Coordinates of C-alpha atoms in Angstrom, one line a residue:
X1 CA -6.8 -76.8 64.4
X2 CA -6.6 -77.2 68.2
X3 CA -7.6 -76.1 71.4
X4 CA -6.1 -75.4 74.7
X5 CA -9.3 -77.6 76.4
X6 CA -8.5 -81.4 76.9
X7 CA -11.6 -82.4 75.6
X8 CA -10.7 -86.1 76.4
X9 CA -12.3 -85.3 79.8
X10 CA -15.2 -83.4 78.8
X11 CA -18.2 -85.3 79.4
X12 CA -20.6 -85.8 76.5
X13 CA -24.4 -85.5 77.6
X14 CA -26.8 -87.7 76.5
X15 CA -29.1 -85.5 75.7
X16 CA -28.5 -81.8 73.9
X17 CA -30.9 -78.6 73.2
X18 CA -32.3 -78.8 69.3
X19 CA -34.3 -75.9 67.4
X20 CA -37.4 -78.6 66.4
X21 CA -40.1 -77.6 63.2
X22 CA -43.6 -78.5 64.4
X23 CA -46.2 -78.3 62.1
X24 CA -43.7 -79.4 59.2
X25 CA -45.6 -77.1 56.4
X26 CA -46.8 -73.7 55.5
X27 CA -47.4 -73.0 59.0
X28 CA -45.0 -74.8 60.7
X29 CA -43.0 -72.8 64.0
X30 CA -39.6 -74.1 65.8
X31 CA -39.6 -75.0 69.5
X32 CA -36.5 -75.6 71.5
X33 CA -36.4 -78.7 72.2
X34 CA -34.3 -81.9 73.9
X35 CA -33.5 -84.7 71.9
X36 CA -30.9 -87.4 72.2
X37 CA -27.3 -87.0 71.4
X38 CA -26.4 -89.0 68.1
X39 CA -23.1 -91.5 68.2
X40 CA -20.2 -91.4 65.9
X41 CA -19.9 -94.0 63.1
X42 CA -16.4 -95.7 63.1
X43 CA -16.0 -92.8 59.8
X44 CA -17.3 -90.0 61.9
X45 CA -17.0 -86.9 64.2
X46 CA -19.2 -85.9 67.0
X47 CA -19.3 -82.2 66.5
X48 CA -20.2 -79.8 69.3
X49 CA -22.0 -76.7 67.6
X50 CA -21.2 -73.3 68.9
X51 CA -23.4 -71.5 66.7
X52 CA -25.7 -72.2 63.9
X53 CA -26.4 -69.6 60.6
X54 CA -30.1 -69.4 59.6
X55 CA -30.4 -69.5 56.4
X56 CA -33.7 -69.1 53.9
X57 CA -33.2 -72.2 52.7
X58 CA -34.2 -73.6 55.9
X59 CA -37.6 -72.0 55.6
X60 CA -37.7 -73.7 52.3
X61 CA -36.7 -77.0 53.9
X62 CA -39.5 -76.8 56.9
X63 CA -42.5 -75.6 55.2
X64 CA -41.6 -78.1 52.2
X65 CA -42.2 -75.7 49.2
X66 CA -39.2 -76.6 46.5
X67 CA -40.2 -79.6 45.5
X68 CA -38.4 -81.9 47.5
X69 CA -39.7 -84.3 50.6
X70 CA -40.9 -83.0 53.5
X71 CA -38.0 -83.4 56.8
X72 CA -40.4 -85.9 58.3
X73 CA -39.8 -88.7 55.4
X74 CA -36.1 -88.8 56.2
X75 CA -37.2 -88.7 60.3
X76 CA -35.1 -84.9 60.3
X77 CA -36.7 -82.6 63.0
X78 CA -34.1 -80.1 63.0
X79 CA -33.4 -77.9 60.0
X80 CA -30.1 -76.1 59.5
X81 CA -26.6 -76.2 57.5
X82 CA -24.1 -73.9 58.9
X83 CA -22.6 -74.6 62.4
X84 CA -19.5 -74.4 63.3
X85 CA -18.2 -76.0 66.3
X86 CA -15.7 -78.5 68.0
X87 CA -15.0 -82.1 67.3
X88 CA -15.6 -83.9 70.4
X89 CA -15.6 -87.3 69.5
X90 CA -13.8 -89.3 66.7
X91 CA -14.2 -92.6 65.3
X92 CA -12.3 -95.9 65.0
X93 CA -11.1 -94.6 62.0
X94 CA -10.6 -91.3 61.5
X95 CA -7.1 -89.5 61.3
X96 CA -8.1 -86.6 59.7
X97 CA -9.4 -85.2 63.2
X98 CA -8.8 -85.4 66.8
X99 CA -10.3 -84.2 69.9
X100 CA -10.5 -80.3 70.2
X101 CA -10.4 -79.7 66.6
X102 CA -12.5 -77.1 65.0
X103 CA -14.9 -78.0 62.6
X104 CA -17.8 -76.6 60.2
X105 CA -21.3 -78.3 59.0
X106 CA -22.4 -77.0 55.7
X107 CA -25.4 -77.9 53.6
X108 CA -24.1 -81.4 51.8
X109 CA -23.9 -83.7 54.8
X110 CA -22.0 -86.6 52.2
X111 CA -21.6 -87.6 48.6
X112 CA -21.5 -91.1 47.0
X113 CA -17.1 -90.3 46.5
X114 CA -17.3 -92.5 43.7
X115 CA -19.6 -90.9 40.9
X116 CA -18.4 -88.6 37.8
X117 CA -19.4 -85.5 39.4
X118 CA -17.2 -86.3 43.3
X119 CA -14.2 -87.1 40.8
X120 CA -14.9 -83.9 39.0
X121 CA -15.9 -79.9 41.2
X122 CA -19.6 -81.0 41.1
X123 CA -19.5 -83.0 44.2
X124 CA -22.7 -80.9 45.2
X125 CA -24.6 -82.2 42.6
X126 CA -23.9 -86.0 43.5
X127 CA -27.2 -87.8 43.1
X128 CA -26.5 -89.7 46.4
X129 CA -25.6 -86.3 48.1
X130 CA -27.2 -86.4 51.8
X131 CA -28.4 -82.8 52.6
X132 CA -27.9 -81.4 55.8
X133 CA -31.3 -80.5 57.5
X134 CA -33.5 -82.4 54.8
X135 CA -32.0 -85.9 54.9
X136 CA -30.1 -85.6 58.1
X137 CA -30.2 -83.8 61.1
X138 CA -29.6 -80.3 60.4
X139 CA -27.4 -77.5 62.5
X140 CA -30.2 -76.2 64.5
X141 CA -29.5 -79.2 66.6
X142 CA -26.1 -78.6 69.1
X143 CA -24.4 -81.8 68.6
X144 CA -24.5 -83.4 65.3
X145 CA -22.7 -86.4 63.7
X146 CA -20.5 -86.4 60.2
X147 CA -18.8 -88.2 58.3
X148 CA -15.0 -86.6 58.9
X149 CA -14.0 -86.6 55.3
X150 CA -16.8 -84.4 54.7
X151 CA -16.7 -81.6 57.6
X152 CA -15.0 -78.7 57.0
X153 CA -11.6 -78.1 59.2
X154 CA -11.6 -74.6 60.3
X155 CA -8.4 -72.4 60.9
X156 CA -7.4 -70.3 64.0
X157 CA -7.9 -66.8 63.8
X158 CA -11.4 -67.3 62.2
X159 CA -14.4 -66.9 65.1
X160 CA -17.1 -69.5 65.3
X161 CA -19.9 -66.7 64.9
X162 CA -18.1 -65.7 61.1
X163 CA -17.1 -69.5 60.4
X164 CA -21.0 -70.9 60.7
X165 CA -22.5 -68.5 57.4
X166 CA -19.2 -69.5 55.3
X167 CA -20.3 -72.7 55.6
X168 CA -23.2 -72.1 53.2
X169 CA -23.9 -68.2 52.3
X170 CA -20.0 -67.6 52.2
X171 CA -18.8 -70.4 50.2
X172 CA -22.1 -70.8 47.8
X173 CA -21.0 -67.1 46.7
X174 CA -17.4 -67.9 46.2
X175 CA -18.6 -71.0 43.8
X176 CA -21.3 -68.6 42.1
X177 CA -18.5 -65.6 41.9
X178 CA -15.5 -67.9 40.6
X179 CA -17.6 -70.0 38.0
X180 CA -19.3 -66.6 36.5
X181 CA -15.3 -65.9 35.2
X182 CA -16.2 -62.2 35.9
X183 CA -12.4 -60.1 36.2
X184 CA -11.4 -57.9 38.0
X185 CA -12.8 -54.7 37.2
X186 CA -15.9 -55.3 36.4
X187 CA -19.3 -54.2 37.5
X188 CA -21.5 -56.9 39.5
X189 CA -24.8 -56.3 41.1
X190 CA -26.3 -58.2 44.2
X191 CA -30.2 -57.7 43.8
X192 CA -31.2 -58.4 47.4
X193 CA -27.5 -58.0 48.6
X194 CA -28.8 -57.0 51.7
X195 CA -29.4 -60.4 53.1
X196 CA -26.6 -62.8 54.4
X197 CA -26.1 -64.7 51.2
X198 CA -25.3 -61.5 49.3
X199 CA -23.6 -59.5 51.8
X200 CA -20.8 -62.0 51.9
X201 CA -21.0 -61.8 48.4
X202 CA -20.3 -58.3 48.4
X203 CA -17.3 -59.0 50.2
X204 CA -16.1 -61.7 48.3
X205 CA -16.8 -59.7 45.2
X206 CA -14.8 -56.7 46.4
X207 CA -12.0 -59.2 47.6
X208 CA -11.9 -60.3 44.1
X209 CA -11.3 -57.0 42.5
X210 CA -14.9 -56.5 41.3
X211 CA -17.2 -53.8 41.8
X212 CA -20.2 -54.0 43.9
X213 CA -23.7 -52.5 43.6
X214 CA -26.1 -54.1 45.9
X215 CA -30.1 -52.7 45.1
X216 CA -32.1 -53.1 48.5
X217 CA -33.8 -51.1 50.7
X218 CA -34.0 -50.1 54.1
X219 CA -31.3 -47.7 56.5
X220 CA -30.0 -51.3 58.1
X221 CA -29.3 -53.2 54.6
X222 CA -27.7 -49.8 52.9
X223 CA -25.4 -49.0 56.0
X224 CA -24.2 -53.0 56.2
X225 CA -23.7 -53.2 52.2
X226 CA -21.6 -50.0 52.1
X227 CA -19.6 -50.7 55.5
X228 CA -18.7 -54.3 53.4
X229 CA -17.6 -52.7 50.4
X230 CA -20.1 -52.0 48.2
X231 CA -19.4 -49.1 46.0
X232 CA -23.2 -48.1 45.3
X233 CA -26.8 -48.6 47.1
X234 CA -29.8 -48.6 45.2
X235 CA -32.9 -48.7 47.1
X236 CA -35.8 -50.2 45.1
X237 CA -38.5 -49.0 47.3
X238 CA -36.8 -45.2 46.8
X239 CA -35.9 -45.1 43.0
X240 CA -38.4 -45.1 40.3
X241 CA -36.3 -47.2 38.0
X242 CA -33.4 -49.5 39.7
X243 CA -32.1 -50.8 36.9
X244 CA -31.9 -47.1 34.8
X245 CA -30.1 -46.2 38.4
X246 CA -27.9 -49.4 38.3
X247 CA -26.4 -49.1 34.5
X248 CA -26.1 -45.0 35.4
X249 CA -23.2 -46.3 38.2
X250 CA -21.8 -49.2 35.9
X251 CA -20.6 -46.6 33.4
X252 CA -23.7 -45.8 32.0
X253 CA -23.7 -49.0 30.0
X254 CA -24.6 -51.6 32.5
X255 CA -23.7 -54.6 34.6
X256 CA -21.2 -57.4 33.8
X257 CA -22.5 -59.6 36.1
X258 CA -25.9 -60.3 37.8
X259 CA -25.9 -62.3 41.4
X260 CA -29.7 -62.9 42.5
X261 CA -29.8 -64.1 45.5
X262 CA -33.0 -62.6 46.9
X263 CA -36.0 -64.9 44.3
X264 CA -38.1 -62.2 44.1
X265 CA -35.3 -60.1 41.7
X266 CA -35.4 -62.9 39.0
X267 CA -38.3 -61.2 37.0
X268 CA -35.9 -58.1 36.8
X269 CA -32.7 -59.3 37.0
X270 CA -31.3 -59.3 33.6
X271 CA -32.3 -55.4 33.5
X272 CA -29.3 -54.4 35.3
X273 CA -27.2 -56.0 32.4
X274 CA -28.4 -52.9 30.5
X275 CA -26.2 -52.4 27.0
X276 CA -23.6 -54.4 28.2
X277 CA -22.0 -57.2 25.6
X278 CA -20.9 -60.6 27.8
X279 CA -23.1 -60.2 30.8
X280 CA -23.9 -62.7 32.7
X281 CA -26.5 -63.1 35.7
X282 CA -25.9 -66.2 38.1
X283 CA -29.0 -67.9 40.0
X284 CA -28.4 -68.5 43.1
X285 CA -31.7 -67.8 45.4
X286 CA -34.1 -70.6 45.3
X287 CA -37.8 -69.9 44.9
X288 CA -40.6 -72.0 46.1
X289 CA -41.4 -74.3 43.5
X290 CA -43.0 -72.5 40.2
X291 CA -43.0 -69.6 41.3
X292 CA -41.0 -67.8 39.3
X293 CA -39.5 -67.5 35.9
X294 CA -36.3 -66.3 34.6
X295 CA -35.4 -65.1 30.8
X296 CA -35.7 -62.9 28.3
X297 CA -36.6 -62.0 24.5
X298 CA -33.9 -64.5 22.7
X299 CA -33.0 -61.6 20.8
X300 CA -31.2 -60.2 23.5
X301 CA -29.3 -63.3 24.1
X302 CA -28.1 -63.1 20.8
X303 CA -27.5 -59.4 20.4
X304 CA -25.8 -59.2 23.7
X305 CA -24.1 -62.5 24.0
X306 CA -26.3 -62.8 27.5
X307 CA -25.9 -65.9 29.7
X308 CA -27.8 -66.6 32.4
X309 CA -26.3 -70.0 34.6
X310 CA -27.3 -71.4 38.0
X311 CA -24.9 -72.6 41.0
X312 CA -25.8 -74.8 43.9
X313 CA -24.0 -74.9 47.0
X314 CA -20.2 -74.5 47.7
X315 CA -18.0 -77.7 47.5
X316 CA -15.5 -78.4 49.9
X317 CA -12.6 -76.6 48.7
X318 CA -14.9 -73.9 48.0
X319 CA -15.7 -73.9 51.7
X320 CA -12.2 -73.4 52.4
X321 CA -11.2 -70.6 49.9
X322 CA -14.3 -68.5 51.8
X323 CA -13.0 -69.5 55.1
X324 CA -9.2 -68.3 53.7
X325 CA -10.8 -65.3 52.9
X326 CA -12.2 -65.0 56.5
X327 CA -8.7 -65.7 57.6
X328 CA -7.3 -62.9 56.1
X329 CA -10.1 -60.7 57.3
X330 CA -11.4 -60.2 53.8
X331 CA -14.3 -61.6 55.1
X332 CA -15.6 -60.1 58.6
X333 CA -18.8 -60.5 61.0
X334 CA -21.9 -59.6 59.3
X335 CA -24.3 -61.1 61.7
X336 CA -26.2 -60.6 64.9
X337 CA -26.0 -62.8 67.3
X338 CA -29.3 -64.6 69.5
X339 CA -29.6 -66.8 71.9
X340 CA -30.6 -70.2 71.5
X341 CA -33.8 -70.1 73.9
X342 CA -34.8 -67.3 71.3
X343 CA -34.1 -69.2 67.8
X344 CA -37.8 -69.4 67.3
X345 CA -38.0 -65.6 66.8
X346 CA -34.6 -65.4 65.2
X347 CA -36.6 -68.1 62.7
X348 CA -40.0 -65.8 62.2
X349 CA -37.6 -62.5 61.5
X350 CA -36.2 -64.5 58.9
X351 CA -39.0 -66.0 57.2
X352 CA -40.6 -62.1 56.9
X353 CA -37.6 -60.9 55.6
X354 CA -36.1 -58.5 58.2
X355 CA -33.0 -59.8 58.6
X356 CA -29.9 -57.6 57.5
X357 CA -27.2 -60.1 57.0
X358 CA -27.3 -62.9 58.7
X359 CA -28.8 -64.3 62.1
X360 CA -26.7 -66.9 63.7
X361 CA -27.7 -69.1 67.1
X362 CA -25.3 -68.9 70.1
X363 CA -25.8 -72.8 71.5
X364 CA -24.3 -71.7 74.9
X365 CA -26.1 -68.4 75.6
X366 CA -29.8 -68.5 76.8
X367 CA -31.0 -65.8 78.2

């Protein structure tokens, strides 16, 4: 977990560039920004962000459409919840890291510890989960206080640029992937498996001994889901009828398993299950509040033993099974890289959608 830098003589600034929502709402924009360093609790680690991820579910956080508070009741400016950095500071307490030590952000901040569900795998769902960009600063900000039970160590041999996206996109995929108790073998399709939450789920999927078909569209996402190992492309915009093209590949009979991470594929998604007895389709994507619907006539349920299940965000082991994955190169760059001075038109290609894989910040390259 260390580094070659003596980072007991690097001096921490007092002040550190920050990607900052103005106009918190529908037509909100970021602006770099400076804003004040924070200070480790006695329990915490000042982390020094290489690079941030930009996920969609920032978008959701800074125009406020899921349902949830707005940033600005919690005081948050910055949105954001994968970086990966460098542990520059450590409190009074801590023994779990020390200076130089690499360390990842992801979108749970904290949990209570002490509930049925941080006992339990469902840490995520903790009602006194702090979420990272909502309730606390988020990653678009370079230096960023946690608690150090809850950041994620990350191991050599894994870059900062792959590390940042397994901290949510990666690791919520491995949760989705693992709890659908799909084996190997079977046929799984990524509506929207273009974008950076279902390109690492491709991988993952094809790490696993599954079988991916990712439906799309565009030259960039098809290239990028077949060079990560999916075994088919359907393009939507292309094919009359995605789903007749889908169950055609799956053995003419249809998918076992659904991911949707792209919100738009819920009205469709359990097409794709076709004939097939046992599927399942997972909900992962989150939709602006009410905006969409997912189901079916209950007699397909019935006649096809259909289940359709949601997963939030990965928990911490999760975070490290994805980043084991990345270790072992099962999981490899699928992002572009920009510079921090232009995050606020990294964050506009984003929220229109044109973004194959995964756009991550580079906090010490401006341009």
């Amino acid at each position: 977990m260390g580094s070659i830098m003596d980072y007991s003589q690097v001096e921490i600034p007092t002040h550190c560039k920050a990607g900052v929502v103005v106009n918190e709402g529908p037509g909100f924009h970021v602006e770099v920004q400076t804003v004040p360093v924070p200070q480790p609790g006695p329990d915490d680690v000042l982390i020094k962000l290489n690079y941030t991820g930009l996920c969609s579910s920032d978008i959701h956080m800074m125009q406020g459409d899921i349902g949830l508070p707005f940033m600005s009741t919690f005081g948050v400016r910055s949105a954001g919840h994968e970086g990966a950095g460098v542990v520059v500071k450590v409190g009074a307490n801590v023994k779990t890291f020390k200076l130089g030590d690499r360390a990842g952000i992801k979108p749970v901040m904290d949990t209570c510890g002490s509930c049925a569900l941080c006992w339990g795998d469902k840490e995520t769902y903790c009602k006194g989960a702090i979420l990272t960009g909502l309730q606390a600063a988020g990653t678009y900000q370079q230096y960023l206080v946690s608690p150090a039970r809850y950041a994620s160590p990350i191991p050599d041999g894994v870059p900062d640029e792959i590390a940042g996206p397994i901290m949510c996109s990666a690791s919520t995929m491995y949760r989705s992937l693992n709890e659908s108790n799909l084996r190997s073998g079977a046929w799984v399709v990524f509506p929207g498996g273009g974008g950076g939450v279902g390109i690492q789920g491709v991988q993952l999927a094809k790490g696993m001994g599954l079988r991916p078909i990712v439906v799309d569209t565009g030259a960039s996402k098809h290239k990028l889901a077949l060079e990560m190992g999916a075994e088919a492309f359907v393009d939507f915009k292309d094919v009359a009828d995605p789903a007749k093209a889908v169950i055609e590949i799956a053995d003419g009979v249809g998918a076992h398993g659904v991911f949707v991470t792209a919100p738009a594929a819920y009205r469709t998604a359990a097409s794709f299950i076709g004939d097939r007895i046992g599927g399942i389709v997972m909900c992962i994507g989150i939709p602006a509040a009410g905006s969409m619907t997912i189901g079916a006539d209950p007699c397909q349920f019935v006649f096809k033993n259909l289940t359709i299940k949601g997963t939030l965000v990965g928990s911490r082991s999760d975070t490290a099974m994805a980043l084991d994955f990345a270790r072992r190169g099962a999981l490899r760059q699928i992002c572009e890289v920009y510079p921090l001075n232009r995050m606020p038109e990294a964050v506009e290609k984003l929220r229109k959608g044109e973004v194959a894989g995964r756009i991550v910040i580079d906090f010490n390259w401006e341009e």
